[in-house]
């Protein structure tokens, strides 16, 4: 080696070292009682124009993302626009609660413009700024989503009913005529999928792969022409009769359509996206275009509980290959026993992590699966158990997860919820932001659906409705059977059925992995045989059983 080449290498090394030292961020003391692991610190220190942080539930992805944001507001001397974004409003509220515990954040935040918003709130605000949106911004929670979907379904049902049998339909070529199974519900799902994936032009829609759409009912390429015509009618009617109310999928499409009209001053220098697997493709594409300097995504494919897509990250303008994709393997949230059980759920569209691929910092008791004949005895158990927990630790956080989903009437009439209300301070999703204090002694009981709890964590978690009506959701299976019109022996039906089971397993996985110390999976039905068939996913050695014979229901 010549002396010249040696000197050059020393210069390169010195430059790299200086850059690393200049960008070094001291993570200690950022949040009280939090110490990042070496792998988290490495991710926080790494700088990329685009980056993905992946890992299983409880691996500290969201915390790492928050630290990366605080690092930026400390190191950037010039004012920047920064966005912390997710789909779920409850998750944003939780991130704000964690952020507000940081004295460093409060000291530095005045330097920059920082927004903690759901995607829809952020998009609506931007569209308001350029004069394209005037309606009040809707909170992105499960109840509001289902209310809007109900209004959309009402419109598609009317549209289909008026179209079928009309002169317009009779004038179509036979190849373009719709089947009886192409009802209002199908049209709604198809329109939402088209928008989510950006197939809102006829040629693109006719030639796209319908990945993420079920095979029942079948839809030919010629029939797609009719569907697209109805799609256009849907929007014309919405403008004429429904005050041009935007669907949730419309916000990203409007941002993309008017991206050139959004001034650079309203775009974001840094964007941090939590639980990115819940965002639709066009939403991710819009975020990539709105970002001027660095886009950091974090998520877990096992927690993807919304529709799949034919898009790759690359087609959305997101480059996260190689070192830009960092996986966190240490689990800080749940005990080894909880994650050992949850990891036994087998998914058909994600990598099924081995237990030995994860590192655990704590051990604890095995999860409990409990059967009760009625809600009264189940409620007594939960109430007594919560009282015992609080005798041991009055600071413990506790969540009760139900599967009423979109049926708010059932949630309000739920015997368990009423029993909890009579004994404890109970907070639902709508009051989480105002009423739930992370530092409060004797925190309220958080009563929530399995969707809104994504990204959150609690010391003790009670999963209700662990029965065959709710895991998997029987309503979804009934809707599939109705679409199949009795043809339940075809490969298409089997594929759609497997997709439903896969989605439902992910919902269960999300619910289970919210627990840090102890997990209870509970059902109250007339007979124990009505336990969820998903119980067969778990080894009998991985949980304690009460009221159920392990040999009958476990592998």
C-alpha atoms as one frame of an Amber mdcrd trajectory, in Angstrom:
protein
   0.000   0.000   0.000   1.417   3.397  -0.980   1.674   6.219   1.512  -0.756
   8.266  -0.614  -3.505   5.610  -0.555  -3.014   5.165   3.206  -3.445   8.909
   3.752  -6.584   8.921   1.603  -8.107   6.089   3.677  -7.325   7.958   6.869
  -9.080  11.050   5.503 -12.175   9.014   4.552 -12.232   7.394   8.004 -11.831
  10.789   9.702 -14.705  12.258   7.678 -16.982   9.332   8.534 -16.061   9.545
  12.221 -16.724  13.286  12.292 -20.100  12.797  10.650 -21.056  10.087  13.136
 -19.952  12.235  16.070 -21.736  15.299  14.721 -24.990  13.365  14.362 -24.710
  11.504  17.655 -27.793  11.845  19.831 -27.791  11.204  23.571 -30.863   9.053
  24.230 -30.576   8.942  28.002 -33.143  10.971  29.909 -35.400  11.672  26.926
 -38.366   9.880  28.507 -38.669   9.033  32.217 -37.967   5.402  33.134 -37.072
   4.499  29.515 -33.705   3.109  28.401 -33.296   2.159  24.767 -31.525  -1.041
  23.766 -28.383  -1.045  21.621 -30.393  -2.096  18.555 -32.902   0.729  19.130
 -30.106   3.280  19.613 -28.470   2.119  16.366 -31.736   2.718  14.503 -32.225
   6.123  16.147 -28.714   7.219  15.122 -29.031   5.946  11.526 -30.042   8.600
   9.007 -31.667   7.743   5.689 -33.854   9.607   3.165 -36.325   6.729   3.559
 -36.326   4.002   6.182 -38.444   1.165   7.572 -38.415  -0.012  11.204 -40.001
  -3.458  11.439 -40.440  -5.934  14.270 -42.980  -7.975  16.171 -45.505  -6.492
  18.587 -43.729  -5.058  21.636 -40.314  -4.645  20.007 -40.276  -0.899  20.653
 -40.892   0.335  17.097 -43.125   3.247  18.095 -40.761   4.330  20.867 -37.807
   4.239  18.471 -39.799   6.329  16.001 -40.561   8.935  18.676 -36.878   9.114
  19.662 -35.917   9.685  16.013 -38.322  12.628  15.925 -36.878  14.141  19.105
 -33.371  13.669  17.703 -34.305  15.708  14.629 -35.832  18.602  16.578 -32.657
  18.757  18.686 -30.154  18.613  15.811 -31.918  20.772  13.216 -30.969  24.393
  13.893 -33.302  25.815  11.230 -37.107  25.572  11.654 -38.574  22.427  10.079
 -42.057  21.074   9.449 -42.399  17.635  11.042 -45.286  15.157  10.950 -45.897
  12.144  13.197 -48.692  10.237  11.494 -50.785   7.082  11.778 -54.211   5.782
  10.750 -55.639   5.326  14.238 -56.626   8.391  16.286 -56.196   6.526  19.603
 -52.602   5.672  18.672 -51.884   9.338  17.892 -53.369  10.337  21.247 -51.139
   7.778  22.984 -48.040   9.058  21.149 -48.898  12.587  22.313 -49.174  11.371
  25.898 -45.720   9.742  25.696 -44.216  12.763  23.940 -45.551  15.107  26.619
 -43.632  13.233  29.315 -40.342  14.385  27.734 -38.868  17.589  29.151 -36.419
  17.661  26.223 -39.290  17.657  23.742 -41.001  20.613  25.457 -37.717  22.500
  25.518 -37.058  21.976  21.792 -40.506  21.971  20.182 -40.678  25.785  19.885
 -37.983  25.649  17.203 -40.155  23.767  14.736 -43.679  23.185  13.463 -44.624
  19.704  14.701 -47.906  17.920  13.972 -49.116  14.687  15.584 -52.086  13.808
  13.357 -53.917  10.927  11.777 -53.440  10.718   8.030 -56.996  11.921   7.413
 -56.700  14.918   9.725 -53.390  15.926   8.140 -54.810  15.513   4.615 -57.988
  17.448   5.413 -55.976  20.327   6.898 -53.745  20.531   3.821 -56.751  20.443
   1.511 -58.346  23.222   3.584 -55.174  25.288   3.235 -55.416  25.164  -0.581
 -59.184  25.707  -0.595 -60.404  22.209  -1.540 -62.093  21.082   1.671 -64.487
  22.965   3.943 -66.300  20.300   6.016 -65.470  19.616   9.673 -62.720  17.004
  10.015 -63.942  13.606  11.220 -62.011  11.741  13.906 -60.577   8.468  12.607
 -61.953   5.938  15.056 -63.830   2.691  14.461 -67.281   4.154  15.158 -66.852
   7.042  12.721 -65.360   4.764  10.074 -68.335   2.421  10.274 -70.833   5.299
  10.322 -69.346   6.629   7.095 -69.230   3.139   5.562 -72.911   2.656   6.454
 -73.787   5.866   4.596 -71.682   4.756   1.633 -73.337   1.336   1.596 -76.778
   2.935   1.658 -75.825   4.898  -1.454 -74.407   1.885  -3.323 -77.482  -0.231
  -2.489 -79.778   2.444  -3.937 -77.518   2.779  -6.979 -77.454  -0.975  -7.696
 -81.182  -1.427  -7.094 -82.034   1.372  -9.531 -79.545   0.144 -12.114 -80.563
  -3.513 -12.216 -83.529  -4.069 -14.509 -83.275  -0.534 -15.902 -83.183   0.284
 -19.630 -79.556   1.265 -19.140 -78.655  -2.232 -17.938 -80.764  -3.916 -20.639
 -78.856  -2.001 -23.313 -75.528  -3.474 -22.181 -73.828  -6.319 -24.043 -74.485
  -9.622 -22.244 -70.814  -9.911 -21.366 -71.038  -6.693 -19.312 -74.217  -7.601
 -17.407 -73.735  -7.968 -13.657 -74.611 -11.057 -11.633 -77.256 -11.042  -8.909
 -74.415 -11.371  -6.405 -72.977  -8.002  -7.486 -75.023  -6.204  -4.841 -74.588
  -2.898  -3.005 -72.145  -4.371  -0.499 -69.948  -5.721  -3.279 -70.027  -2.394
  -5.130 -69.016  -0.541  -1.958 -66.054  -2.862  -1.340 -64.960  -2.575  -4.974
 -65.144   1.221  -4.972 -63.156   1.439  -1.731 -60.522  -0.949  -3.128 -60.280
   1.005  -6.402 -59.689   4.257  -4.536 -57.268   2.778  -2.008 -55.071   1.512
  -4.838 -55.483   4.452  -7.203 -57.364   2.596  -9.958 -59.712   5.485 -10.657
 -59.187   5.640 -14.419 -60.910   3.142 -16.702 -57.808   1.743 -18.428 -55.897
   1.327 -15.164 -58.856  -0.412 -13.554 -59.439  -2.752 -16.497 -55.807  -3.856
 -16.589 -54.973  -4.067 -12.879 -54.548  -7.198 -10.787 -57.361  -7.374  -8.233
 -55.066  -8.557  -5.429 -56.781  -8.250  -2.074 -60.246  -8.711  -3.542 -62.071
 -11.967  -2.935 -63.128 -14.351  -5.676 -66.789 -14.338  -4.581 -68.581 -13.029
  -6.475 -66.521 -13.430  -9.643 -65.964 -10.288 -11.718 -64.917 -10.530 -15.376
 -62.906  -7.909 -17.224 -65.973  -7.016 -19.285 -68.060  -6.605 -16.135 -65.457
  -4.213 -14.785 -66.596  -1.734 -17.450 -70.054  -1.738 -15.871 -68.606  -1.418
 -12.371 -66.544   1.582 -13.488 -69.640   3.208 -14.969 -71.394   2.743 -11.605
 -68.299   4.120  -9.859 -68.656   7.321 -11.890 -72.393   7.472 -11.169 -71.671
   7.029  -7.452 -69.522  10.155  -7.452 -71.931  12.180  -9.571 -74.788  11.346
  -7.196 -72.628  12.149  -4.180 -72.053  15.652  -5.524 -75.711  16.177  -6.416
 -77.488  14.604  -3.440 -75.030  14.045  -0.559 -73.229  17.410  -0.185 -70.148
  15.886  -1.859 -69.176  14.118   1.385 -65.697  12.639   0.980 -65.036   8.954
   1.610 -61.958   8.190   3.720 -60.147   6.929   0.601 -60.757  10.251  -1.211
 -58.346  12.300   0.886 -55.212  10.656  -0.485 -56.546  10.806  -4.059 -57.222
  14.542  -3.723 -53.742  15.148  -2.307 -52.183  13.261  -5.232 -54.350  15.066
  -7.784 -53.448  18.501  -6.393 -49.895  17.789  -5.207 -48.480  20.473  -7.532
 -50.773  23.050  -5.919 -49.454  22.372  -2.415 -46.677  24.915  -1.750 -43.327
  23.676  -0.501 -43.933  25.619   2.699 -46.850  23.283   3.568 -45.005  20.049
   2.829 -43.037  18.309   5.562 -39.275  18.054   5.955 -39.609  14.935   8.134
 -42.464  12.434   8.254 -42.709   9.595  10.792 -45.410   6.979  10.156 -46.473
   4.586  12.904 -48.368   1.315  12.176 -47.841   1.988   8.494 -49.368  -1.397
   7.560 -52.797   0.116   8.269 -52.415   2.866   5.699 -53.694   2.287   2.170
 -51.258   2.399  -0.789 -52.352   5.824  -2.056 -51.994   7.228   1.448 -48.383
   6.013   1.607 -47.730   7.371  -1.890 -49.073  10.779  -0.860 -46.857  10.819
   2.249 -43.786   9.968   0.158 -44.520  12.920  -2.146 -45.234  15.290   0.758
 -41.874  14.505   2.381 -38.924  16.722   1.466 -36.052  15.238   3.482 -36.695
  12.001   5.409 -39.579   9.519   5.588 -39.444   6.876   8.341 -42.064   4.113
   8.474 -42.592   1.523  11.165 -44.906  -1.461  11.317 -45.517  -5.183  11.649
 -47.048  -7.285   8.861 -48.613  -9.593  11.459 -50.808  -6.717  12.562 -52.100
  -5.837   9.086 -55.858  -6.096   9.568 -56.975  -4.197   6.497 -57.124  -5.115
   2.808 -54.064  -6.266   0.890 -52.774  -4.506  -2.228 -51.100  -5.290  -5.556
 -48.644  -2.408  -5.022 -45.041  -2.769  -3.891 -43.300  -0.091  -1.847 -41.179
   0.744  -4.883 -44.207   1.546  -7.059 -45.344   3.937  -4.310 -42.041   5.816
  -4.400 -40.635   4.227  -1.240 -37.136   2.692  -1.343 -36.438   0.682   1.822
 -34.156  -2.147   0.736 -31.022  -3.360   2.508 -29.798  -1.277   5.445 -32.816
   0.985   5.114 -35.005  -1.830   6.488 -34.118  -2.393  10.146 -35.755  -5.124
  12.216 -35.991  -4.941  16.013 -35.856  -8.382  17.643 -35.922  -7.671  21.380
 -39.382  -7.687  22.930 -39.772  -5.107  25.697 -43.533  -5.264  26.150 -44.830
  -8.764  26.693 -43.430 -11.597  28.753 -41.902 -14.578  26.997 -44.976 -16.636
  27.953 -47.430 -14.224  26.289 -45.408 -13.901  23.082 -44.696 -17.639  23.007
 -48.440 -18.245  22.802 -49.195 -15.398  20.367 -46.351 -16.468  18.061 -48.006
 -19.854  17.556 -50.726 -18.259  15.407 -49.962 -19.222  11.821 -50.607 -16.650
   9.087 -50.708 -17.424   5.392 -49.369 -14.115   4.053 -46.592 -13.112   6.462
 -43.390 -14.586   7.759 -44.192 -16.694  10.816 -41.409 -15.755  13.220 -39.819
 -18.476  15.272 -39.841 -17.993  19.029 -36.031 -18.307  19.077 -35.814 -15.354
  16.663 -36.939 -13.045  19.466 -35.213 -11.929  22.647 -37.277 -11.350  25.788
 -36.455  -9.169  28.763 -39.093 -10.618  31.111 -40.855 -13.830  32.027 -44.201
 -14.243  33.754 -47.214 -16.495  34.257 -48.790 -18.341  31.358 -51.823 -16.719
  29.697 -55.203 -17.944  30.950 -58.073 -19.243  28.806 -61.303 -19.221  30.839
 -64.797 -20.482  30.066 -67.978 -19.281  31.805 -71.592 -20.213  31.122 -72.880
 -16.657  31.338 -71.815 -13.015  31.479 -72.655 -12.718  35.165 -70.043 -15.242
  36.340 -67.528 -13.951  33.796 -68.025 -10.383  35.034 -67.577 -11.438  38.659
 -64.258 -13.033  37.756 -62.996  -9.924  35.933 -64.070  -7.585  38.750 -62.452
  -9.739  41.466 -59.285 -10.173  39.407 -58.962  -6.419  38.825 -59.377  -5.797
  42.557 -56.639  -8.363  43.295 -54.365  -6.780  40.688 -54.812  -3.367  42.265
 -54.069  -4.699  45.722 -50.708  -5.861  44.371 -50.050  -2.860  42.133 -52.336
   0.169  42.232 -50.469   1.696  39.260 -51.184  -1.238  36.928 -52.788  -0.413
  33.580 -55.728  -2.625  32.553 -57.586  -3.045  29.249 -60.719  -5.025  28.398
 -61.004  -5.790  24.664 -64.382  -6.605  23.124 -65.482  -7.633  19.616 -68.709
  -5.701  19.236 -66.860  -3.923  16.426 -69.291  -1.642  14.583 -72.314  -2.455
  16.739 -72.292   0.431  19.246 -75.728  -0.622  20.487 -74.381  -4.001  21.624
 -71.385  -2.333  23.242 -73.592  -0.013  25.285 -75.859  -2.881  26.394 -72.978
  -5.253  27.187 -73.460  -6.807  30.647 -69.688  -6.910  31.249 -69.298  -3.213
  30.501 -72.198  -2.328  32.818 -70.727  -4.480  35.579 -67.324  -2.806  35.196
 -68.934   0.635  35.271 -70.605  -0.199  38.568 -67.246  -1.001  40.214 -64.573
   1.053  38.444 -63.839   4.171  36.458 -64.127   2.938  32.855 -62.862   4.853
  29.814 -63.836   4.073  26.214 -62.034   5.019  22.996 -63.841   8.344  22.709
 -62.613   9.536  26.130 -59.090   8.066  25.930 -57.378  11.352  24.990 -58.964
  13.436  27.786 -59.426  10.869  30.545 -56.487   8.450  30.392 -53.314   9.673
  32.120 -50.204   7.484  31.780 -48.796   8.823  35.074 -52.020   8.506  37.049
 -52.169   6.125  40.002 -55.185   3.799  39.738 -55.771   4.462  36.064 -59.242
   3.952  34.550 -60.087   0.602  32.982 -59.778   0.994  29.208 -62.741  -0.679
  27.480 -62.065  -0.867  23.763 -62.554  -2.720  20.493 -59.750  -4.845  19.053
 -59.024  -2.335  16.270 -58.636   0.854  18.318 -56.139  -0.689  20.743 -53.509
  -1.136  18.034 -50.150   0.269  19.090 -51.143   0.580  22.758 -49.977  -1.548
  25.690 -51.330  -2.426  29.123 -50.028  -4.441  32.057 -53.115  -6.665  32.175
 -55.399  -7.446  29.249 -58.762  -9.236  29.293 -59.819 -10.421  25.824 -63.599
 -10.910  25.739 -65.623 -12.936  23.223 -63.019 -15.649  22.650 -65.715 -17.795
  21.053 -66.638 -19.072  17.608 -69.061 -16.187  16.957 -66.368 -13.529  17.302
 -63.005 -15.196  16.571 -63.512 -15.515  13.648 -66.288 -12.977  13.205 -69.317
 -15.006  12.109 -70.865 -11.977  10.382 -68.038 -11.941   7.837 -68.465 -15.652
   7.162 -72.234 -15.224   6.756 -71.624 -12.451   4.225 -69.250 -14.745   2.308
 -71.843 -17.534   2.290 -74.454 -15.117   1.002 -72.167 -14.018  -1.837 -71.391
 -17.655  -2.690 -75.125 -18.462  -3.066 -74.673 -21.990  -1.727 -71.546 -22.797
  -3.747 -69.271 -23.457  -0.780 -67.215 -26.262  -2.325 -65.268 -24.265  -4.907
 -61.606 -23.280  -4.683 -62.672 -19.640  -4.898 -64.834 -20.028  -1.793 -62.015
 -21.793   0.054 -59.589 -18.994  -0.824 -61.989 -16.289   0.397 -62.736 -18.254
   3.577 -59.008 -18.644   4.285 -58.522 -14.898   3.774 -61.195 -14.145   6.380
 -59.607 -16.575   8.846 -56.204 -15.000   8.229 -57.526 -11.487   8.887 -59.310
 -12.644  12.029 -56.149 -14.314  13.338 -54.374 -10.980  12.985 -57.072  -9.238
  15.006 -56.627 -11.846  17.743 -52.832 -11.456  17.556 -53.163  -7.691  18.023
 -55.439  -8.170  21.045 -53.143 -10.740  22.679 -49.943  -8.755  22.187 -51.212
  -5.658  23.989 -50.568  -7.433  27.327 -47.318  -6.821  29.203 -47.670  -8.918
  32.388 -50.759 -11.139  32.133 -53.239 -12.104  29.426 -56.759 -13.466  29.981
 -58.770 -14.911  27.069 -62.404 -15.258  28.113 -65.672 -16.568  26.740 -69.182
 -16.889  28.132 -71.375 -19.245  26.120 -73.885 -21.984  27.036 -71.376 -24.724
  26.150 -67.556 -24.887  26.213 -67.526 -26.359  22.702 -68.383 -22.842  21.510
 -64.829 -21.704  22.266 -63.000 -20.091  19.352 -61.565 -22.632  16.880 -58.385
 -20.548  17.014 -57.639 -22.210  20.357 -56.385 -25.149  18.289 -53.529 -22.922
  17.101 -51.965 -23.083  20.552 -50.018 -25.776  22.322 -51.737 -26.961  25.506
 -48.461 -26.232  27.308 -48.579 -22.521  26.474 -51.603 -21.541  28.601 -53.585
 -22.341  31.738 -57.143 -23.540  31.192 -60.207 -22.994  33.405 -63.458 -24.702
  32.460 -62.033 -26.199  29.249 -60.383 -29.560  28.676 -57.080 -28.912  26.950
 -56.997 -32.271  25.198 -60.282 -31.484  23.474 -59.414 -28.048  22.120 -55.620
 -27.717  21.793 -52.982 -29.245  19.602
